[in-house]
Amino acid sequence: MSSFAVTILGQDRPGIIAEATGALADLGGNLEDTSMTLLRGHFVMTLVVSTDATEQSLRAILDEKFGDKDLDVVVMELHGAASAPSTGQSYVLSVHGADRVGIVASITEVLARGGANITDLTTRLGGSLYLLVAEIDIPASTSVAELEAQIKQVAEDLGVGASLRPAESDDL
Amino acid sequence: MHMPDLPIGTVQVVLVTPHSVLSTRCVEVDPRDPLTVQLAADLIATQRVSPGCVGLAANQIGVGQRVFSLDVSKHPKARIHHGEFVVVNPEIVEATRNEKGREGCMSVPDFTGDVKRATRLTLKAQLPGTAEEIFIETDAFEARAIQHEVDHLDGFVFLDKVAGAHAIYPRQTYL
Ligand SMILES: [Zn+2]
């Protein structure tokens, strides 16, 4: 049994997911995690599927379904280890302001320097407003107050606003 | 609210999804039935020994009846609270002012999720043993917890109520 990442992207229409997952089910593929969204109206989906089928057969069946349509398919076997469980605390970072080049690069560079790991990220451009929302794990060894001050400083330099808050959940 | 004295409860195993009793609507019961009173005691006993647990619905310990226990008195987000209590046949009669919050559940150990809940509500219910009808008016965290437990009794877990496709998060550790 191997795990594969399957990415499909291109022109959106109803039925892409049904066709793709149907083809994978025909090969005995078991879907694990999936992420799908529209990015500026374009269909983007990556899923992890475990199956006894080969990479070639996965690619062949998906190419047959989508090859001559407006969609691209990438199939990749997953070899590396999954990221280690976090030992830190989860936070949600929101950044928004007037769009300009380099917002994501500058903000995420600060996070990387602080050893903070991004576990989920959405950025959107709506009109002239640029928005970034990230779930991040901050290791216990990093000072949250210091990291927050650095984020705020970079955000100020970019002319955007930033807020960091704990993503705590309550057990009920 | 005057909670009647309960017998000594037995700690029960908390079930996790997927399990049919967690996804089936629980039935109304007679609050005076000695079995209901024992169930109330078992819920309290199980809730007390489960770290971080502020509420338990009867179907979480495998009994498909409309009974839940709650105690948010030690939770930092609680404002109004009614201490430790158990109610039978609860019904939310009024709920207003929705707010989003991230919830976890002992029966869903691998995920947390954002759920919109009313921050003010009135609950109508009966007390175990006496069958006295009570109305609980509350807010903030106790209101959220009550809605979470009533959802359990209706056969729903928080996964059924999440705010959107990207409002579910993997959980790496559970207390
Ligand atoms: Zn629960």
mmCIF file of C-alpha atoms and ligand atoms in Angstrom:
data_model
loop_
_atom_site.group_PDB
_atom_site.id
_atom_site.type_symbol
_atom_site.label_atom_id
_atom_site.label_comp_id
_atom_site.label_asym_id
_atom_site.label_seq_id
_atom_site.Cartn_x
_atom_site.Cartn_y
_atom_site.Cartn_z
ATOM 1 C CA MET A 1 0.000 0.000 0.000
ATOM 2 C CA SER A 2 1.431 3.408 -0.997
ATOM 3 C CA SER A 3 0.284 6.966 -0.463
ATOM 4 C CA PHE A 4 0.010 9.364 -3.393
ATOM 5 C CA ALA A 5 -0.691 13.055 -3.639
ATOM 6 C CA VAL A 6 -3.020 13.796 -6.540
ATOM 7 C CA THR A 7 -3.382 17.413 -7.640
ATOM 8 C CA ILE A 8 -5.966 18.509 -10.203
ATOM 9 C CA LEU A 9 -6.214 22.105 -11.368
ATOM 10 C CA GLY A 10 -7.776 24.099 -14.130
ATOM 11 C CA GLN A 11 -11.116 25.353 -15.359
ATOM 12 C CA ASP A 12 -13.914 24.769 -12.862
ATOM 13 C CA ARG A 13 -17.181 22.992 -13.658
ATOM 14 C CA PRO A 14 -19.563 20.718 -11.714
ATOM 15 C CA GLY A 15 -18.500 17.059 -11.569
ATOM 16 C CA ILE A 16 -14.706 17.199 -11.422
ATOM 17 C CA ILE A 17 -14.522 15.772 -7.898
ATOM 18 C CA ALA A 18 -17.092 13.072 -8.589
ATOM 19 C CA GLU A 19 -15.169 11.953 -11.677
ATOM 20 C CA ALA A 20 -11.761 12.040 -10.020
ATOM 21 C CA THR A 21 -12.778 10.261 -6.822
ATOM 22 C CA GLY A 22 -14.831 7.755 -8.822
ATOM 23 C CA ALA A 23 -11.762 6.872 -10.850
ATOM 24 C CA LEU A 24 -9.666 6.527 -7.698
ATOM 25 C CA ALA A 25 -12.330 4.343 -6.045
ATOM 26 C CA ASP A 26 -12.317 2.094 -9.131
ATOM 27 C CA LEU A 27 -8.618 1.533 -8.449
ATOM 28 C CA GLY A 28 -9.319 0.658 -4.805
ATOM 29 C CA GLY A 29 -7.927 3.980 -3.661
ATOM 30 C CA ASN A 30 -8.849 5.104 -0.143
ATOM 31 C CA LEU A 31 -9.055 8.885 0.256
ATOM 32 C CA GLU A 32 -7.339 10.242 3.334
ATOM 33 C CA ASP A 33 -7.064 14.042 3.453
ATOM 34 C CA THR A 34 -8.419 16.387 0.767
ATOM 35 C CA SER A 35 -8.220 20.117 0.296
ATOM 36 C CA MET A 36 -10.151 21.812 -2.510
ATOM 37 C CA THR A 37 -10.970 25.400 -3.218
ATOM 38 C CA LEU A 38 -11.360 27.892 -6.029
ATOM 39 C CA LEU A 39 -8.431 30.253 -6.503
ATOM 40 C CA ARG A 40 -9.578 33.239 -8.544
ATOM 41 C CA GLY A 41 -12.248 30.949 -9.966
ATOM 42 C CA HIS A 42 -9.868 28.153 -10.933
ATOM 43 C CA PHE A 43 -10.398 24.681 -9.561
ATOM 44 C CA VAL A 44 -7.561 23.478 -7.304
ATOM 45 C CA MET A 45 -7.633 20.205 -5.391
ATOM 46 C CA THR A 46 -4.977 18.105 -3.757
ATOM 47 C CA LEU A 47 -5.820 14.852 -2.082
ATOM 48 C CA VAL A 48 -3.892 12.038 -0.455
ATOM 49 C CA VAL A 49 -4.965 8.580 -1.517
ATOM 50 C CA SER A 50 -3.628 5.228 -0.341
ATOM 51 C CA THR A 51 -3.801 2.375 -2.798
ATOM 52 C CA ASP A 52 -2.090 -0.764 -4.071
ATOM 53 C CA ALA A 53 -2.295 0.677 -7.584
ATOM 54 C CA THR A 54 0.874 2.009 -9.200
ATOM 55 C CA GLU A 55 1.646 5.632 -9.891
ATOM 56 C CA GLN A 56 1.433 4.845 -13.617
ATOM 57 C CA SER A 57 -2.063 3.381 -13.360
ATOM 58 C CA LEU A 58 -3.281 6.329 -11.279
ATOM 59 C CA ARG A 59 -1.899 8.764 -13.817
ATOM 60 C CA ALA A 60 -3.318 6.768 -16.729
ATOM 61 C CA ILE A 61 -6.868 6.658 -15.392
ATOM 62 C CA LEU A 62 -6.851 10.364 -14.445
ATOM 63 C CA ASP A 63 -5.288 11.423 -17.755
ATOM 64 C CA GLU A 64 -7.956 9.433 -19.543
ATOM 65 C CA LYS A 65 -10.655 11.306 -17.603
ATOM 66 C CA PHE A 66 -9.173 14.779 -17.785
ATOM 67 C CA GLY A 67 -6.316 14.694 -20.256
ATOM 68 C CA ASP A 68 -8.093 16.305 -23.191
ATOM 69 C CA LYS A 69 -10.091 18.705 -21.027
ATOM 70 C CA ASP A 70 -9.089 21.979 -19.403
ATOM 71 C CA LEU A 71 -7.581 20.327 -16.331
ATOM 72 C CA ASP A 72 -4.049 19.325 -15.397
ATOM 73 C CA VAL A 73 -3.279 16.330 -13.219
ATOM 74 C CA VAL A 74 -0.147 15.710 -11.151
ATOM 75 C CA VAL A 75 0.394 12.395 -9.348
ATOM 76 C CA MET A 76 3.244 12.032 -6.876
ATOM 77 C CA GLU A 77 4.120 9.235 -4.490
ATOM 78 C CA LEU A 78 4.626 10.478 -0.930
ATOM 79 C CA HIS A 79 7.917 9.287 0.530
ATOM 80 C CA GLY A 80 8.904 11.782 3.201
ATOM 81 C CA ALA A 81 7.750 11.572 6.796
ATOM 82 C CA ALA A 82 4.711 13.576 7.859
ATOM 83 C CA SER A 83 5.487 16.674 9.911
ATOM 84 C CA ALA A 84 6.085 15.919 13.583
ATOM 85 C CA PRO A 85 3.234 16.602 15.991
ATOM 86 C CA SER A 86 3.385 20.125 17.321
ATOM 87 C CA THR A 87 4.608 20.695 20.826
ATOM 88 C CA GLY A 88 3.723 24.373 20.763
ATOM 89 C CA GLN A 89 0.558 26.393 20.853
ATOM 90 C CA SER A 90 -1.749 27.144 17.900
ATOM 91 C CA TYR A 91 -2.464 30.724 16.876
ATOM 92 C CA VAL A 92 -4.469 32.391 14.146
ATOM 93 C CA LEU A 93 -2.772 35.243 12.323
ATOM 94 C CA SER A 94 -4.875 37.698 10.311
ATOM 95 C CA VAL A 95 -3.261 40.305 8.068
ATOM 96 C CA HIS A 96 -5.181 42.673 5.833
ATOM 97 C CA GLY A 97 -4.661 45.917 4.024
ATOM 98 C CA ALA A 98 -4.088 47.526 0.672
ATOM 99 C CA ASP A 99 -2.646 45.086 -1.840
ATOM 100 C CA ARG A 100 1.033 45.354 -2.667
ATOM 101 C CA VAL A 101 3.853 43.041 -3.706
ATOM 102 C CA GLY A 102 5.553 41.052 -0.952
ATOM 103 C CA ILE A 103 3.043 40.973 1.923
ATOM 104 C CA VAL A 104 2.995 37.182 2.230
ATOM 105 C CA ALA A 105 6.748 36.870 1.730
ATOM 106 C CA SER A 106 7.564 39.456 4.384
ATOM 107 C CA ILE A 107 5.123 38.158 6.991
ATOM 108 C CA THR A 108 5.983 34.496 6.530
ATOM 109 C CA GLU A 109 9.685 35.289 6.663
ATOM 110 C CA VAL A 110 9.175 36.653 10.183
ATOM 111 C CA LEU A 111 7.292 33.493 11.143
ATOM 112 C CA ALA A 112 10.024 31.268 9.723
ATOM 113 C CA ARG A 113 12.718 33.139 11.625
ATOM 114 C CA GLY A 114 10.720 32.611 14.834
ATOM 115 C CA GLY A 115 10.481 28.866 14.162
ATOM 116 C CA ALA A 116 6.704 29.138 13.769
ATOM 117 C CA ASN A 117 5.176 26.541 11.448
ATOM 118 C CA ILE A 118 2.232 27.423 9.197
ATOM 119 C CA THR A 119 -0.315 24.591 9.207
ATOM 120 C CA ASP A 120 -3.053 26.231 7.148
ATOM 121 C CA LEU A 121 -3.052 29.327 4.969
ATOM 122 C CA THR A 122 -5.598 31.273 2.957
ATOM 123 C CA THR A 123 -4.884 34.477 1.096
ATOM 124 C CA ARG A 124 -7.472 36.365 -0.940
ATOM 125 C CA LEU A 125 -7.549 39.492 -3.020
ATOM 126 C CA GLY A 126 -10.953 41.196 -2.967
ATOM 127 C CA GLY A 127 -11.089 44.490 -4.805
ATOM 128 C CA SER A 128 -8.017 46.282 -3.558
ATOM 129 C CA LEU A 129 -8.058 44.566 -0.165
ATOM 130 C CA TYR A 130 -5.529 41.841 0.434
ATOM 131 C CA LEU A 131 -6.249 39.303 3.194
ATOM 132 C CA LEU A 132 -4.084 36.614 4.755
ATOM 133 C CA VAL A 133 -5.290 34.198 7.430
ATOM 134 C CA ALA A 134 -2.876 31.572 8.741
ATOM 135 C CA GLU A 135 -3.004 28.898 11.410
ATOM 136 C CA ILE A 136 0.428 28.708 12.962
ATOM 137 C CA ASP A 137 2.160 26.576 15.564
ATOM 138 C CA ILE A 138 4.519 28.579 17.735
ATOM 139 C CA PRO A 139 7.073 26.420 19.565
ATOM 140 C CA ALA A 140 7.323 26.782 23.341
ATOM 141 C CA SER A 141 10.883 28.065 22.923
ATOM 142 C CA THR A 142 9.716 31.152 20.989
ATOM 143 C CA SER A 143 8.468 34.226 22.825
ATOM 144 C CA VAL A 144 4.978 34.886 21.464
ATOM 145 C CA ALA A 145 5.089 38.523 22.571
ATOM 146 C CA GLU A 146 8.357 39.080 20.719
ATOM 147 C CA LEU A 147 7.130 37.332 17.578
ATOM 148 C CA GLU A 148 3.927 39.354 17.680
ATOM 149 C CA ALA A 149 5.943 42.583 17.993
ATOM 150 C CA GLN A 150 8.033 41.606 14.956
ATOM 151 C CA ILE A 151 4.920 40.764 12.935
ATOM 152 C CA LYS A 152 3.353 44.099 13.882
ATOM 153 C CA GLN A 153 6.530 45.947 12.908
ATOM 154 C CA VAL A 154 6.713 44.289 9.476
ATOM 155 C CA ALA A 155 2.986 44.865 8.976
ATOM 156 C CA GLU A 156 3.392 48.536 9.834
ATOM 157 C CA ASP A 157 6.252 48.847 7.344
ATOM 158 C CA LEU A 158 3.956 47.306 4.704
ATOM 159 C CA GLY A 159 1.069 49.565 5.669
ATOM 160 C CA VAL A 160 -1.216 46.652 6.622
ATOM 161 C CA GLY A 161 -2.807 45.550 9.884
ATOM 162 C CA ALA A 162 -1.962 42.293 11.677
ATOM 163 C CA SER A 163 -3.502 40.491 14.620
ATOM 164 C CA LEU A 164 -2.413 37.317 16.358
ATOM 165 C CA ARG A 165 -4.694 35.406 18.693
ATOM 166 C CA PRO A 166 -4.607 31.975 20.338
ATOM 167 C CA ALA A 167 -6.582 29.341 18.429
ATOM 168 C CA GLU A 168 -7.641 27.672 21.626
ATOM 169 C CA SER A 169 -10.528 25.275 21.573
ATOM 170 C CA ASP A 170 -12.809 24.493 24.478
ATOM 171 C CA ASP A 171 -13.679 20.916 25.330
ATOM 172 C CA LEU A 172 -17.368 20.420 25.881
ATOM 173 C CA MET B 1 -32.225 25.565 40.924
ATOM 174 C CA HIS B 2 -32.207 22.946 43.670
ATOM 175 C CA MET B 3 -30.393 19.799 42.512
ATOM 176 C CA PRO B 4 -31.852 16.764 44.350
ATOM 177 C CA ASP B 5 -29.348 14.450 46.073
ATOM 178 C CA LEU B 6 -28.179 11.687 43.757
ATOM 179 C CA PRO B 7 -26.929 8.183 44.591
ATOM 180 C CA ILE B 8 -23.251 7.348 44.092
ATOM 181 C CA GLY B 9 -22.516 7.117 40.400
ATOM 182 C CA THR B 10 -20.379 4.687 38.454
ATOM 183 C CA VAL B 11 -17.734 6.005 36.067
ATOM 184 C CA GLN B 12 -18.634 4.900 32.536
ATOM 185 C CA VAL B 13 -16.624 4.635 29.329
ATOM 186 C CA VAL B 14 -17.047 7.660 27.028
ATOM 187 C CA LEU B 15 -17.844 6.526 23.471
ATOM 188 C CA VAL B 16 -16.202 8.042 20.413
ATOM 189 C CA THR B 17 -17.505 8.572 16.884
ATOM 190 C CA PRO B 18 -18.333 6.751 14.726
ATOM 191 C CA HIS B 19 -20.984 5.096 16.908
ATOM 192 C CA SER B 20 -24.712 4.775 16.164
ATOM 193 C CA VAL B 21 -25.832 5.879 19.653
ATOM 194 C CA LEU B 22 -24.000 9.189 19.096
ATOM 195 C CA SER B 23 -25.804 9.823 15.822
ATOM 196 C CA THR B 24 -29.316 8.839 16.950
ATOM 197 C CA ARG B 25 -31.822 11.173 18.598
ATOM 198 C CA CYS B 26 -32.214 10.280 22.277
ATOM 199 C CA VAL B 27 -35.699 9.621 23.668
ATOM 200 C CA GLU B 28 -37.600 11.426 26.441
ATOM 201 C CA VAL B 29 -37.523 9.657 29.810
ATOM 202 C CA ASP B 30 -39.367 9.739 33.140
ATOM 203 C CA PRO B 31 -37.252 11.869 35.507
ATOM 204 C CA ARG B 32 -38.652 9.938 38.513
ATOM 205 C CA ASP B 33 -37.551 6.538 37.197
ATOM 206 C CA PRO B 34 -34.794 5.218 39.505
ATOM 207 C CA LEU B 35 -32.812 4.257 36.391
ATOM 208 C CA THR B 36 -32.885 7.880 35.251
ATOM 209 C CA VAL B 37 -31.653 8.993 38.665
ATOM 210 C CA GLN B 38 -28.818 6.440 38.482
ATOM 211 C CA LEU B 39 -27.968 7.623 34.947
ATOM 212 C CA ALA B 40 -27.738 11.195 36.263
ATOM 213 C CA ALA B 41 -25.342 10.022 38.992
ATOM 214 C CA ASP B 42 -23.227 8.093 36.457
ATOM 215 C CA LEU B 43 -22.957 11.182 34.225
ATOM 216 C CA ILE B 44 -21.741 13.292 37.144
ATOM 217 C CA ALA B 45 -19.258 10.602 38.236
ATOM 218 C CA THR B 46 -17.848 10.246 34.712
ATOM 219 C CA GLN B 47 -17.702 14.003 34.152
ATOM 220 C CA ARG B 48 -15.819 14.519 37.417
ATOM 221 C CA VAL B 49 -13.019 12.085 36.562
ATOM 222 C CA SER B 50 -12.558 13.263 32.943
ATOM 223 C CA PRO B 51 -9.941 16.048 32.771
ATOM 224 C CA GLY B 52 -11.231 19.227 31.161
ATOM 225 C CA CYS B 53 -14.725 17.760 30.762
ATOM 226 C CA VAL B 54 -17.452 20.328 31.422
ATOM 227 C CA GLY B 55 -20.435 18.375 30.131
ATOM 228 C CA LEU B 56 -21.641 14.925 29.148
ATOM 229 C CA ALA B 57 -24.707 13.751 27.274
ATOM 230 C CA ALA B 58 -26.216 10.361 28.168
ATOM 231 C CA ASN B 59 -25.576 8.918 24.722
ATOM 232 C CA GLN B 60 -21.855 9.640 25.178
ATOM 233 C CA ILE B 61 -21.906 6.899 27.814
ATOM 234 C CA GLY B 62 -24.077 4.681 25.635
ATOM 235 C CA VAL B 63 -27.577 5.512 26.931
ATOM 236 C CA GLY B 64 -29.929 6.960 24.314
ATOM 237 C CA GLN B 65 -32.027 9.053 26.706
ATOM 238 C CA ARG B 66 -32.474 12.820 26.981
ATOM 239 C CA VAL B 67 -30.290 13.535 30.013
ATOM 240 C CA PHE B 68 -27.098 15.587 30.267
ATOM 241 C CA SER B 69 -24.752 16.806 32.984
ATOM 242 C CA LEU B 70 -22.862 20.092 33.042
ATOM 243 C CA ASP B 71 -20.404 21.997 35.209
ATOM 244 C CA VAL B 72 -18.685 25.045 33.739
ATOM 245 C CA SER B 73 -18.166 26.709 37.135
ATOM 246 C CA LYS B 74 -14.367 26.380 36.931
ATOM 247 C CA HIS B 75 -14.028 27.444 33.285
ATOM 248 C CA PRO B 76 -12.424 30.854 32.690
ATOM 249 C CA LYS B 77 -14.875 31.732 29.889
ATOM 250 C CA ALA B 78 -17.958 31.127 32.011
ATOM 251 C CA ARG B 79 -19.951 34.172 33.138
ATOM 252 C CA ILE B 80 -23.356 33.154 34.452
ATOM 253 C CA HIS B 81 -23.209 29.540 35.620
ATOM 254 C CA HIS B 82 -25.409 27.151 37.585
ATOM 255 C CA GLY B 83 -22.728 24.960 39.146
ATOM 256 C CA GLU B 84 -22.833 21.198 38.695
ATOM 257 C CA PHE B 85 -26.202 19.904 37.533
ATOM 258 C CA VAL B 86 -28.037 17.234 35.553
ATOM 259 C CA VAL B 87 -31.190 17.858 33.556
ATOM 260 C CA VAL B 88 -33.760 15.554 31.967
ATOM 261 C CA ASN B 89 -35.761 16.183 28.774
ATOM 262 C CA PRO B 90 -34.076 19.544 28.109
ATOM 263 C CA GLU B 91 -35.436 21.892 25.469
ATOM 264 C CA ILE B 92 -33.934 25.182 24.317
ATOM 265 C CA VAL B 93 -36.828 27.637 24.292
ATOM 266 C CA GLU B 94 -34.947 30.773 23.321
ATOM 267 C CA ALA B 95 -31.477 31.385 21.878
ATOM 268 C CA THR B 96 -30.047 34.643 20.577
ATOM 269 C CA ARG B 97 -26.838 36.448 19.622
ATOM 270 C CA ASN B 98 -24.662 33.992 17.723
ATOM 271 C CA GLU B 99 -20.927 33.962 18.128
ATOM 272 C CA LYS B 100 -18.284 31.657 16.664
ATOM 273 C CA GLY B 101 -16.037 29.607 18.927
ATOM 274 C CA ARG B 102 -13.741 26.600 18.557
ATOM 275 C CA GLU B 103 -15.001 23.423 20.201
ATOM 276 C CA GLY B 104 -13.556 20.053 21.072
ATOM 277 C CA CYS B 105 -15.395 16.984 22.330
ATOM 278 C CA MET B 106 -14.388 13.814 24.185
ATOM 279 C CA SER B 107 -16.355 11.828 21.621
ATOM 280 C CA VAL B 108 -14.439 13.400 18.697
ATOM 281 C CA PRO B 109 -10.843 13.162 19.927
ATOM 282 C CA ASP B 110 -9.037 13.912 16.639
ATOM 283 C CA PHE B 111 -10.605 17.245 15.604
ATOM 284 C CA THR B 112 -11.662 20.649 16.787
ATOM 285 C CA GLY B 113 -14.025 22.906 14.846
ATOM 286 C CA ASP B 114 -15.500 26.395 14.710
ATOM 287 C CA VAL B 115 -19.202 26.456 15.569
ATOM 288 C CA LYS B 116 -21.605 29.376 15.791
ATOM 289 C CA ARG B 117 -23.648 29.264 18.986
ATOM 290 C CA ALA B 118 -26.089 31.568 20.711
ATOM 291 C CA THR B 119 -24.502 33.463 23.599
ATOM 292 C CA ARG B 120 -27.804 33.859 25.443
ATOM 293 C CA LEU B 121 -30.365 31.183 25.947
ATOM 294 C CA THR B 122 -33.190 29.829 28.040
ATOM 295 C CA LEU B 123 -33.368 26.102 28.682
ATOM 296 C CA LYS B 124 -36.495 24.357 29.895
ATOM 297 C CA ALA B 125 -35.913 20.980 31.567
ATOM 298 C CA GLN B 126 -36.773 18.685 34.456
ATOM 299 C CA LEU B 127 -34.648 17.650 37.405
ATOM 300 C CA PRO B 128 -33.879 13.958 37.985
ATOM 301 C CA GLY B 129 -35.762 12.418 40.911
ATOM 302 C CA THR B 130 -38.246 15.221 41.593
ATOM 303 C CA ALA B 131 -39.273 15.943 37.983
ATOM 304 C CA GLU B 132 -39.440 19.606 38.976
ATOM 305 C CA GLU B 133 -39.690 21.793 35.878
ATOM 306 C CA ILE B 134 -36.938 24.394 35.708
ATOM 307 C CA PHE B 135 -35.891 27.231 33.430
ATOM 308 C CA ILE B 136 -32.191 28.041 33.132
ATOM 309 C CA GLU B 137 -31.298 31.449 31.750
ATOM 310 C CA THR B 138 -27.636 31.770 30.936
ATOM 311 C CA ASP B 139 -25.020 33.278 28.644
ATOM 312 C CA ALA B 140 -21.493 32.935 27.263
ATOM 313 C CA PHE B 141 -19.743 29.638 27.894
ATOM 314 C CA GLU B 142 -22.549 27.892 29.772
ATOM 315 C CA ALA B 143 -24.901 28.743 26.882
ATOM 316 C CA ARG B 144 -22.424 27.261 24.384
ATOM 317 C CA ALA B 145 -21.939 24.117 26.466
ATOM 318 C CA ILE B 146 -25.715 23.583 26.828
ATOM 319 C CA GLN B 147 -26.192 23.827 23.043
ATOM 320 C CA HIS B 148 -23.342 21.344 22.513
ATOM 321 C CA GLU B 149 -24.972 18.832 24.912
ATOM 322 C CA VAL B 150 -28.493 19.284 23.487
ATOM 323 C CA ASP B 151 -26.991 18.665 20.029
ATOM 324 C CA HIS B 152 -25.589 15.360 21.353
ATOM 325 C CA LEU B 153 -29.089 14.392 22.530
ATOM 326 C CA ASP B 154 -30.423 15.218 19.060
ATOM 327 C CA GLY B 155 -27.811 12.897 17.522
ATOM 328 C CA PHE B 156 -25.376 15.589 16.399
ATOM 329 C CA VAL B 157 -21.739 16.219 17.244
ATOM 330 C CA PHE B 158 -20.012 19.544 16.573
ATOM 331 C CA LEU B 159 -18.804 18.204 13.201
ATOM 332 C CA ASP B 160 -22.435 18.458 12.064
ATOM 333 C CA LYS B 161 -22.497 22.160 12.914
ATOM 334 C CA VAL B 162 -19.138 23.538 11.758
ATOM 335 C CA ALA B 163 -19.052 26.972 10.203
ATOM 336 C CA GLY B 164 -17.585 25.887 6.859
ATOM 337 C CA ALA B 165 -15.388 23.523 4.871
ATOM 338 C CA HIS B 166 -12.231 25.039 6.328
ATOM 339 C CA ALA B 167 -13.478 25.252 9.932
ATOM 340 C CA ILE B 168 -12.263 21.801 11.049
ATOM 341 C CA TYR B 169 -8.787 21.363 12.446
ATOM 342 C CA PRO B 170 -6.757 18.255 13.216
ATOM 343 C CA ARG B 171 -5.947 17.936 16.870
ATOM 344 C CA GLN B 172 -2.595 16.626 17.937
ATOM 345 C CA THR B 173 -3.070 16.202 21.645
ATOM 346 C CA TYR B 174 -6.103 15.621 23.774
ATOM 347 C CA LEU B 175 -5.985 16.400 27.486
HETATM 348 ZN ZN ZN C 1 -19.350 16.595 23.147
#
